[in-house]
């Protein structure tokens, strides 16, 4: 009939009807239409799906076209008025702004299906009260799985459903809730199951999947409160007051992620930046993990979901462009690169680090370790790196990698000698006139230095003109004992050695040029050919050692770089730091 579906909508990506929400909202029910006669849909309700099409993070035009293409029987999945406090703002016609600026006229559309008969009807699904006794729910697994996450299964706790993916299979059924206890899957009893056993049962369950659930919201609330207390105890270093040990996974993100730049992602997808710390609380879903952002002080933000490691690998394997902005390091390794890569023709300071290490232009390194010896990961995808919060009672060494490293090293020491210092290197060559042992170098015999290298006393060493040069672990510690940050001119491999051999966690800052031209802006003495060479080396450094960076910085000018490097050092000089751990990132 001429009334069609009989309601108007507003909202969508780029045309929000509710501030901060890209959802599709009902703004008017037309007298005499199908929605009017059905009686269940109301102004202010949020449309989640139409038939099998999810309307999360879609444009207004997409939603309009989806509704126009429906058949005579329409299934709507909707959320009953999520903003009741804003209802009084509706005028008599049913139009309103929901607290947002006035919506352009194009954002509301009456959907008429003139070609369909007047019997057009709705089958609506809204969240209703669930019985508190056990109930059986039948689901058919979709392309994105069953659409929910589970927690629990330790210390005798039941398996809880902790998250239901909006628009997923479980959500569309209307029969699965956060706070449900999972009692059985396809006849497999999970009443005393571990988390791993429950996850395996769900993954192996064949369609149709039969779930026995029991809604226990109060019990689940107590469980969440207990987990929050445990998390606070772990972060503060306090004692755990209940239960046995739990698996806690904290990771550092090695890429930027902006879900707003993707189509079709879950609405709870969590944006984050390179270097952010994430507390991963659930990895049961193959594609999306549940996580919280963690601040430098250890406090945690709102819970959301992030793409799993498996999902990122799938995108990479498929050559998808939807995540090119993520800058995931898909080619991690431990190849050593020649140092002195920033193209400088000399230092304006007598403190030049490359002057003290003449082997920087040589690849003849004495203590190159294999990946296994350094505890390097065999996983080529460095999307997330496992970390743990550790108390730091020493000034952490500083390692600058990438462009302008020599000049930045010199500037740090020149600007604040009480805070930054180079360490005294070792060499097997004899002293020159005016050189003093222990000030300019530690002068040792070649045999002694070779023995110390074999005994892992050096974080990096090399040979130049038959003489040995290197940086010892003890020299780094001596600077820290003076209360200063030791400025180290070393390769990325030295970061692993400091961590795995000396249990020292340096602040590793990567100076990232966006283009070769930017390098020339930072140092006007660098010509175009050299800038391209430096840029390519920086790309290889990021590829080979990206998983070891504490932070990556860039800027318009050299002064911007110095300021941002100093900010990173200040942020990383707190009593606690997030350092690499040996935990497995699934």
PDB file of C-alpha atoms in Angstrom, residues 320-478:
ATOM      1  CA  UNK A 320      43.435  -6.590   1.686  1.00  0.00           C
ATOM      2  CA  UNK A 321      43.874  -2.812   1.651  1.00  0.00           C
ATOM      3  CA  UNK A 322      41.416  -2.163   4.455  1.00  0.00           C
ATOM      4  CA  UNK A 323      44.186  -2.219   7.052  1.00  0.00           C
ATOM      5  CA  UNK A 324      47.024  -0.522   5.204  1.00  0.00           C
ATOM      6  CA  UNK A 325      46.929   2.323   7.695  1.00  0.00           C
ATOM      7  CA  UNK A 326      47.552  -0.146  10.508  1.00  0.00           C
ATOM      8  CA  UNK A 327      51.254  -0.349   9.583  1.00  0.00           C
ATOM      9  CA  UNK A 328      51.567  -3.813  11.063  1.00  0.00           C
ATOM     10  CA  UNK A 329      55.132  -5.094  11.014  1.00  0.00           C
ATOM     11  CA  UNK A 330      54.575  -8.279   9.015  1.00  0.00           C
ATOM     12  CA  UNK A 331      58.279  -8.917   8.386  1.00  0.00           C
ATOM     13  CA  UNK A 332      59.973  -8.821  11.761  1.00  0.00           C
ATOM     14  CA  UNK A 333      63.501 -10.134  12.007  1.00  0.00           C
ATOM     15  CA  UNK A 334      66.860  -9.520  13.582  1.00  0.00           C
ATOM     16  CA  UNK A 335      69.046  -8.609  10.630  1.00  0.00           C
ATOM     17  CA  UNK A 336      71.865  -6.326  11.649  1.00  0.00           C
ATOM     18  CA  UNK A 337      72.149  -3.035   9.814  1.00  0.00           C
ATOM     19  CA  UNK A 338      75.207  -0.808   9.376  1.00  0.00           C
ATOM     20  CA  UNK A 339      75.130   2.013  11.870  1.00  0.00           C
ATOM     21  CA  UNK A 340      75.810   5.681  11.342  1.00  0.00           C
ATOM     22  CA  UNK A 341      72.847   5.669   8.992  1.00  0.00           C
ATOM     23  CA  UNK A 342      71.629   9.195   9.304  1.00  0.00           C
ATOM     24  CA  UNK A 343      73.919  10.476   6.566  1.00  0.00           C
ATOM     25  CA  UNK A 344      75.875  12.940   8.652  1.00  0.00           C
ATOM     26  CA  UNK A 345      79.285  13.964   7.396  1.00  0.00           C
ATOM     27  CA  UNK A 346      80.618  14.561  10.847  1.00  0.00           C
ATOM     28  CA  UNK A 347      79.586  15.780  14.246  1.00  0.00           C
ATOM     29  CA  UNK A 348      79.643  19.343  15.398  1.00  0.00           C
ATOM     30  CA  UNK A 349      80.505  18.043  18.842  1.00  0.00           C
ATOM     31  CA  UNK A 350      83.520  16.280  20.273  1.00  0.00           C
ATOM     32  CA  UNK A 351      81.011  13.912  21.840  1.00  0.00           C
ATOM     33  CA  UNK A 352      80.236  12.279  18.506  1.00  0.00           C
ATOM     34  CA  UNK A 353      79.409   8.654  19.166  1.00  0.00           C
ATOM     35  CA  UNK A 354      80.392   7.375  15.733  1.00  0.00           C
ATOM     36  CA  UNK A 355      83.879   8.822  16.284  1.00  0.00           C
ATOM     37  CA  UNK A 356      84.386   6.484  19.208  1.00  0.00           C
ATOM     38  CA  UNK A 357      83.078   3.487  17.273  1.00  0.00           C
ATOM     39  CA  UNK A 358      84.946   3.472  13.947  1.00  0.00           C
ATOM     40  CA  UNK A 359      83.569   0.033  13.090  1.00  0.00           C
ATOM     41  CA  UNK A 360      80.145   1.539  12.409  1.00  0.00           C
ATOM     42  CA  UNK A 361      80.742   1.428   8.667  1.00  0.00           C
ATOM     43  CA  UNK A 362      81.812  -2.204   8.908  1.00  0.00           C
ATOM     44  CA  UNK A 363      79.509  -5.211   9.143  1.00  0.00           C
ATOM     45  CA  UNK A 364      82.231  -7.244  10.846  1.00  0.00           C
ATOM     46  CA  UNK A 365      80.424  -7.795  14.148  1.00  0.00           C
ATOM     47  CA  UNK A 366      81.796 -10.238  16.692  1.00  0.00           C
ATOM     48  CA  UNK A 367      78.779 -10.979  18.792  1.00  0.00           C
ATOM     49  CA  UNK A 368      75.848 -11.307  16.430  1.00  0.00           C
ATOM     50  CA  UNK A 369      73.424 -13.642  18.168  1.00  0.00           C
ATOM     51  CA  UNK A 370      70.931 -15.938  16.518  1.00  0.00           C
ATOM     52  CA  UNK A 371      67.232 -15.360  17.046  1.00  0.00           C
ATOM     53  CA  UNK A 372      67.039 -18.349  19.375  1.00  0.00           C
ATOM     54  CA  UNK A 373      69.908 -17.103  21.517  1.00  0.00           C
ATOM     55  CA  UNK A 374      68.231 -13.733  21.884  1.00  0.00           C
ATOM     56  CA  UNK A 375      64.813 -15.163  22.621  1.00  0.00           C
ATOM     57  CA  UNK A 376      63.456 -13.532  19.480  1.00  0.00           C
ATOM     58  CA  UNK A 377      60.020 -14.512  18.369  1.00  0.00           C
ATOM     59  CA  UNK A 378      59.591 -16.844  15.424  1.00  0.00           C
ATOM     60  CA  UNK A 379      56.258 -15.250  14.608  1.00  0.00           C
ATOM     61  CA  UNK A 380      56.602 -12.987  11.555  1.00  0.00           C
ATOM     62  CA  UNK A 381      53.581 -10.868  12.527  1.00  0.00           C
ATOM     63  CA  UNK A 382      54.418  -8.260  15.125  1.00  0.00           C
ATOM     64  CA  UNK A 383      50.920  -6.856  15.477  1.00  0.00           C
ATOM     65  CA  UNK A 384      51.024  -7.089  19.275  1.00  0.00           C
ATOM     66  CA  UNK A 385      53.958  -7.661  21.630  1.00  0.00           C
ATOM     67  CA  UNK A 386      53.388  -9.160  25.073  1.00  0.00           C
ATOM     68  CA  UNK A 387      54.488  -6.888  27.934  1.00  0.00           C
ATOM     69  CA  UNK A 388      54.410  -6.814  31.704  1.00  0.00           C
ATOM     70  CA  UNK A 389      54.515  -3.951  34.182  1.00  0.00           C
ATOM     71  CA  UNK A 390      57.793  -3.957  36.071  1.00  0.00           C
ATOM     72  CA  UNK A 391      59.306  -1.735  38.714  1.00  0.00           C
ATOM     73  CA  UNK A 392      62.353   0.137  37.409  1.00  0.00           C
ATOM     74  CA  UNK A 393      64.880   1.387  39.956  1.00  0.00           C
ATOM     75  CA  UNK A 394      67.524   2.731  37.563  1.00  0.00           C
ATOM     76  CA  UNK A 395      67.702   5.410  34.849  1.00  0.00           C
ATOM     77  CA  UNK A 396      66.992   3.442  31.693  1.00  0.00           C
ATOM     78  CA  UNK A 397      69.507   3.598  28.830  1.00  0.00           C
ATOM     79  CA  UNK A 398      68.353   5.486  25.735  1.00  0.00           C
ATOM     80  CA  UNK A 399      68.768   4.097  22.225  1.00  0.00           C
ATOM     81  CA  UNK A 400      67.871   6.283  19.246  1.00  0.00           C
ATOM     82  CA  UNK A 401      67.243   4.445  15.973  1.00  0.00           C
ATOM     83  CA  UNK A 402      66.317   5.751  12.539  1.00  0.00           C
ATOM     84  CA  UNK A 403      67.058   9.151  11.056  1.00  0.00           C
ATOM     85  CA  UNK A 404      69.214  11.814  12.755  1.00  0.00           C
ATOM     86  CA  UNK A 405      70.340   9.408  15.480  1.00  0.00           C
ATOM     87  CA  UNK A 406      73.929  10.705  15.774  1.00  0.00           C
ATOM     88  CA  UNK A 407      72.857  14.333  15.981  1.00  0.00           C
ATOM     89  CA  UNK A 408      70.114  13.575  18.512  1.00  0.00           C
ATOM     90  CA  UNK A 409      72.539  11.574  20.661  1.00  0.00           C
ATOM     91  CA  UNK A 410      74.961  14.492  20.712  1.00  0.00           C
ATOM     92  CA  UNK A 411      72.215  17.028  21.453  1.00  0.00           C
ATOM     93  CA  UNK A 412      70.869  15.092  24.429  1.00  0.00           C
ATOM     94  CA  UNK A 413      74.263  15.045  26.149  1.00  0.00           C
ATOM     95  CA  UNK A 414      75.062  18.656  25.235  1.00  0.00           C
ATOM     96  CA  UNK A 415      71.752  19.975  26.580  1.00  0.00           C
ATOM     97  CA  UNK A 416      71.732  18.155  29.906  1.00  0.00           C
ATOM     98  CA  UNK A 417      75.026  16.606  31.034  1.00  0.00           C
ATOM     99  CA  UNK A 418      73.614  15.922  34.497  1.00  0.00           C
ATOM    100  CA  UNK A 419      70.874  13.776  33.030  1.00  0.00           C
ATOM    101  CA  UNK A 420      72.472  12.134  29.982  1.00  0.00           C
ATOM    102  CA  UNK A 421      75.898  10.640  29.451  1.00  0.00           C
ATOM    103  CA  UNK A 422      77.691   8.351  27.059  1.00  0.00           C
ATOM    104  CA  UNK A 423      79.396   5.280  28.441  1.00  0.00           C
ATOM    105  CA  UNK A 424      83.097   4.561  28.108  1.00  0.00           C
ATOM    106  CA  UNK A 425      83.652   2.019  25.317  1.00  0.00           C
ATOM    107  CA  UNK A 426      86.274  -0.745  25.197  1.00  0.00           C
ATOM    108  CA  UNK A 427      88.979  -1.135  22.582  1.00  0.00           C
ATOM    109  CA  UNK A 428      91.940  -3.389  21.937  1.00  0.00           C
ATOM    110  CA  UNK A 429      94.015  -0.707  20.214  1.00  0.00           C
ATOM    111  CA  UNK A 430      96.737   1.130  22.135  1.00  0.00           C
ATOM    112  CA  UNK A 431      95.936   4.595  23.511  1.00  0.00           C
ATOM    113  CA  UNK A 432      96.750   7.668  21.462  1.00  0.00           C
ATOM    114  CA  UNK A 433      98.482  10.734  22.923  1.00  0.00           C
ATOM    115  CA  UNK A 434      96.256  12.545  25.439  1.00  0.00           C
ATOM    116  CA  UNK A 435      93.860   9.583  25.711  1.00  0.00           C
ATOM    117  CA  UNK A 436      93.240   8.409  29.271  1.00  0.00           C
ATOM    118  CA  UNK A 437      92.216   4.887  30.218  1.00  0.00           C
ATOM    119  CA  UNK A 438      88.739   4.907  31.758  1.00  0.00           C
ATOM    120  CA  UNK A 439      87.868   8.329  30.347  1.00  0.00           C
ATOM    121  CA  UNK A 440      88.202   7.964  26.586  1.00  0.00           C
ATOM    122  CA  UNK A 441      88.253   4.167  26.383  1.00  0.00           C
ATOM    123  CA  UNK A 442      88.817   1.116  28.488  1.00  0.00           C
ATOM    124  CA  UNK A 443      92.030  -0.140  26.887  1.00  0.00           C
ATOM    125  CA  UNK A 444      92.322  -3.929  27.042  1.00  0.00           C
ATOM    126  CA  UNK A 445      94.179  -6.626  25.147  1.00  0.00           C
ATOM    127  CA  UNK A 446      92.617  -8.209  22.094  1.00  0.00           C
ATOM    128  CA  UNK A 447      92.645 -11.605  23.783  1.00  0.00           C
ATOM    129  CA  UNK A 448      90.846 -10.273  26.866  1.00  0.00           C
ATOM    130  CA  UNK A 449      88.212  -8.523  24.773  1.00  0.00           C
ATOM    131  CA  UNK A 450      87.595 -11.618  22.662  1.00  0.00           C
ATOM    132  CA  UNK A 451      87.135 -13.636  25.849  1.00  0.00           C
ATOM    133  CA  UNK A 452      84.665 -11.077  27.224  1.00  0.00           C
ATOM    134  CA  UNK A 453      82.704 -11.166  23.966  1.00  0.00           C
ATOM    135  CA  UNK A 454      82.440 -14.953  24.208  1.00  0.00           C
ATOM    136  CA  UNK A 455      81.200 -14.569  27.792  1.00  0.00           C
ATOM    137  CA  UNK A 456      78.389 -12.200  26.723  1.00  0.00           C
ATOM    138  CA  UNK A 457      79.892  -9.176  28.465  1.00  0.00           C
ATOM    139  CA  UNK A 458      79.224  -6.893  25.473  1.00  0.00           C
ATOM    140  CA  UNK A 459      75.941  -5.708  24.040  1.00  0.00           C
ATOM    141  CA  UNK A 460      77.670  -4.912  20.751  1.00  0.00           C
ATOM    142  CA  UNK A 461      81.228  -5.227  19.449  1.00  0.00           C
ATOM    143  CA  UNK A 462      83.021  -5.028  16.122  1.00  0.00           C
ATOM    144  CA  UNK A 463      86.376  -4.894  14.417  1.00  0.00           C
ATOM    145  CA  UNK A 464      88.009  -2.040  12.518  1.00  0.00           C
ATOM    146  CA  UNK A 465      91.521  -2.143  11.075  1.00  0.00           C
ATOM    147  CA  UNK A 466      92.307  -5.225  13.159  1.00  0.00           C
ATOM    148  CA  UNK A 467      91.281  -3.471  16.393  1.00  0.00           C
ATOM    149  CA  UNK A 468      88.234  -4.360  18.471  1.00  0.00           C
ATOM    150  CA  UNK A 469      85.695  -1.827  19.752  1.00  0.00           C
ATOM    151  CA  UNK A 470      82.582  -2.413  21.808  1.00  0.00           C
ATOM    152  CA  UNK A 471      80.099  -1.420  24.499  1.00  0.00           C
ATOM    153  CA  UNK A 472      80.089  -3.543  27.629  1.00  0.00           C
ATOM    154  CA  UNK A 473      77.167  -4.215  29.923  1.00  0.00           C
ATOM    155  CA  UNK A 474      79.218  -3.007  32.893  1.00  0.00           C
ATOM    156  CA  UNK A 475      79.857   0.350  31.202  1.00  0.00           C
ATOM    157  CA  UNK A 476      76.118   0.848  30.778  1.00  0.00           C
ATOM    158  CA  UNK A 477      75.526  -0.007  34.431  1.00  0.00           C
ATOM    159  CA  UNK A 478      78.222   2.434  35.564  1.00  0.00           C
TER     160      UNK A 478
END
